[in-house]
Every structure is written in structure tokens, then in C-alpha cells.
CSV table of C-alpha atoms in Angstrom, one decimal:
chain,number,residue,atom,x,y,z
T,4,GLN,CA,10.5,16.0,4.9
T,5,VAL,CA,7.3,13.7,3.8
T,6,GLN,CA,8.5,10.0,4.0
T,7,LEU,CA,6.3,6.9,2.8
T,8,VAL,CA,7.3,3.5,4.8
T,9,GLU,CA,6.5,0.5,4.3
T,10,SER,CA,7.5,-3.2,6.3
T,11,GLY,CA,6.3,-6.7,6.3
T,12,GLY,CA,7.5,-8.1,3.7
T,13,GLY,CA,8.6,-11.4,3.4
T,14,SER,CA,9.7,-15.2,2.6
T,15,VAL,CA,6.5,-17.7,3.4
T,16,GLN,CA,5.2,-20.7,2.2
T,17,ALA,CA,2.5,-21.4,0.5
T,18,GLY,CA,-1.3,-20.5,2.7
T,19,GLY,CA,0.6,-18.3,4.7
T,20,SER,CA,0.2,-14.7,6.0
T,21,LEU,CA,2.2,-11.7,6.1
T,22,ARG,CA,1.3,-7.8,6.8
T,23,LEU,CA,2.0,-4.9,5.1
T,24,SER,CA,2.0,-1.8,6.7
T,25,CYS,CA,3.0,2.1,5.2
T,26,ALA,CA,2.9,4.8,7.4
T,27,ALA,CA,3.7,8.1,6.0
T,28,SER,CA,6.0,10.3,7.5
T,29,GLY,CA,6.8,14.2,8.1
T,30,SER,CA,4.1,16.7,8.5
T,31,VAL,CA,0.8,15.2,6.5
T,32,PHE,CA,-2.0,16.4,7.0
T,33,SER,CA,-4.6,13.6,4.7
T,34,ILE,CA,-4.5,11.4,2.7
T,35,ASN,CA,-7.6,10.9,-0.3
T,36,THR,CA,-6.0,7.3,-1.3
T,37,MET,CA,-4.0,4.3,0.0
T,38,GLY,CA,-3.4,1.3,-1.9
T,39,TRP,CA,-0.9,-1.3,-2.9
T,40,TYR,CA,0.2,-1.8,-5.8
T,41,ARG,CA,2.7,-5.0,-7.3
T,42,GLN,CA,5.0,-6.1,-9.5
T,43,ALA,CA,6.5,-9.4,-10.5
T,44,PRO,CA,9.5,-9.2,-13.1
T,45,GLY,CA,8.7,-8.9,-16.4
T,46,ALA,CA,5.0,-8.2,-15.5
T,47,GLN,CA,3.6,-5.1,-15.3
T,48,ARG,CA,2.9,-2.9,-11.9
T,49,GLU,CA,-0.7,-3.9,-11.8
T,50,LEU,CA,-3.3,-3.0,-8.3
T,51,VAL,CA,-4.0,-5.0,-5.4
T,52,ALA,CA,-5.9,-2.7,-3.8
T,53,THR,CA,-6.9,0.5,-2.8
T,54,ILE,CA,-8.4,2.6,0.0
T,55,SER,CA,-10.3,5.9,0.4
T,56,SER,CA,-9.9,8.1,3.4
T,57,GLY,CA,-13.7,7.7,4.2
T,58,GLY,CA,-13.2,3.8,3.8
T,59,THR,CA,-14.4,2.2,0.5
T,60,THR,CA,-12.3,-0.4,-0.4
T,61,ASN,CA,-12.1,-2.2,-3.6
T,62,TYR,CA,-9.7,-5.5,-4.5
T,63,ALA,CA,-8.3,-6.7,-7.9
T,64,ASP,CA,-10.0,-9.8,-8.3
T,65,SER,CA,-6.7,-12.4,-7.6
T,66,VAL,CA,-6.9,-11.1,-4.2
T,67,LYS,CA,-10.8,-10.9,-3.2
T,68,GLY,CA,-11.3,-12.8,-0.3
T,69,ARG,CA,-7.9,-13.9,0.8
T,70,PHE,CA,-6.2,-9.7,1.5
T,71,THR,CA,-7.6,-6.8,3.8
T,72,ILE,CA,-7.0,-3.3,2.6
T,73,SER,CA,-7.3,-0.9,5.9
T,74,ARG,CA,-6.1,2.7,7.6
T,75,ASP,CA,-5.8,4.5,10.1
T,76,ASN,CA,-6.7,8.1,9.4
T,77,ALA,CA,-4.4,9.7,12.2
T,78,LYS,CA,-1.8,7.6,12.4
T,79,ASN,CA,-2.0,8.7,8.0
T,80,ALA,CA,-1.0,4.4,7.8
T,81,ALA,CA,-1.9,1.5,5.5
T,82,PHE,CA,-2.0,-1.9,6.1
T,83,LEU,CA,-2.0,-5.3,4.0
T,84,GLN,CA,-3.3,-8.1,5.3
T,85,MET,CA,-2.7,-11.0,2.8
T,86,ASN,CA,-3.9,-14.1,3.5
T,87,SER,CA,-3.9,-18.5,2.3
T,88,LEU,CA,-0.9,-16.8,0.0
T,89,LYS,CA,0.4,-18.5,-3.0
T,90,PRO,CA,3.4,-18.9,-5.0
T,91,GLU,CA,1.2,-16.2,-7.9
T,92,ASP,CA,1.6,-13.1,-5.1
T,93,THR,CA,5.7,-13.3,-5.3
T,94,ALA,CA,6.3,-9.4,-6.6
T,95,VAL,CA,7.8,-6.1,-5.0
T,96,TYR,CA,5.0,-4.4,-3.4
T,97,PHE,CA,4.7,-0.9,-3.3
T,98,CYS,CA,2.8,1.3,-1.3
T,99,ASN,CA,0.4,4.7,-2.6
T,100,ALA,CA,-0.7,7.7,-1.0
T,101,GLN,CA,-2.5,10.0,-3.7
T,102,GLY,CA,-4.0,13.8,-3.0
T,103,LEU,CA,-1.6,13.6,0.0
T,104,THR,CA,-1.4,16.7,1.6
T,105,TYR,CA,1.3,18.4,3.6
T,106,PHE,CA,1.5,22.3,5.0
T,107,SER,CA,5.6,24.1,4.0
T,108,GLY,CA,6.7,27.2,4.2
T,109,GLY,CA,2.5,28.5,5.1
T,110,ARG,CA,1.3,26.4,1.4
T,111,ARG,CA,-0.4,23.7,1.4
T,112,TYR,CA,1.1,21.0,-1.3
T,113,THR,CA,-1.0,17.9,-2.4
T,114,VAL,CA,1.0,15.2,-4.2
T,115,THR,CA,1.3,11.5,-4.6
T,116,PHE,CA,3.9,9.7,-3.1
T,117,TRP,CA,4.6,5.8,-3.6
T,118,GLY,CA,7.1,3.8,-1.5
T,119,GLN,CA,10.0,2.2,-2.5
T,120,GLY,CA,8.7,-0.9,-2.1
T,121,THR,CA,9.0,-3.8,0.0
T,122,GLN,CA,9.4,-7.9,-1.8
T,123,VAL,CA,6.5,-10.6,-1.4
T,124,THR,CA,8.0,-14.7,-1.7
T,125,VAL,CA,5.9,-17.3,-1.4
T,126,SER,CA,7.1,-21.1,-2.4
T,127,SER,CA,5.7,-23.8,-2.8
């Protein structure tokens, strides 16, 4: 079965850094776009950053200059380097894989996967 596994969340002080990792496991052929989204308690889920298979990135204005998204296509993995963290960055961070293609029983499937989420807490 295809799975999306996240790691790297935790608790840090304001100004600190964290690096989130997201890896698709199983017989994954390719992923079109990978991204990170976050959701704070009582708030809507919002886009943090995305990166296409060709390396095109986009970021939420609130994280530009502080966060960097990257990916390793060979490993079907994405990363989010978070620097200069602020308390307002506290949220559950979700990995997203759009256009994930895999083969099963001789058939091709293309789907969107979400990770389970990892907690990031930034204290002042």
C-alpha cells in the first residue's frame, strides 16, 4: 500500500529551526506536486508551500524568506526547512502529494494523498 510518512515535528523556542520530512512509501512511480499545509486550532487549513516536479515553488506570504521547500524526486520525498520560527507558526503541518501515480494489478492509478500531520509548537 502507498503511504505518506511525516517526521520532524516538535517543540522549539521562537527564533529556532525545524526541518520537516515527508516520504511516500510503497510502489510510487511519480508525484506531480508536493506541498505543506498547516492548521492551527480553530482555524482553516492553509497552504504553506508547494513544489512541482520541475522544481517550481510557491510560498505563503507569511513564511517567505523563512521557510524553504525542497524535494528528492528519486526518493519521492519532500522537505520543509523552517527557520526563524514564530509562535504564530504553531500548527499541525500536513504533507500533501498531488498527482501521485502508482501501479497495481497492471493498472495505473493517480491520486492525491495527505499525511496524518505533525505538530509544530513554537514558544515565546
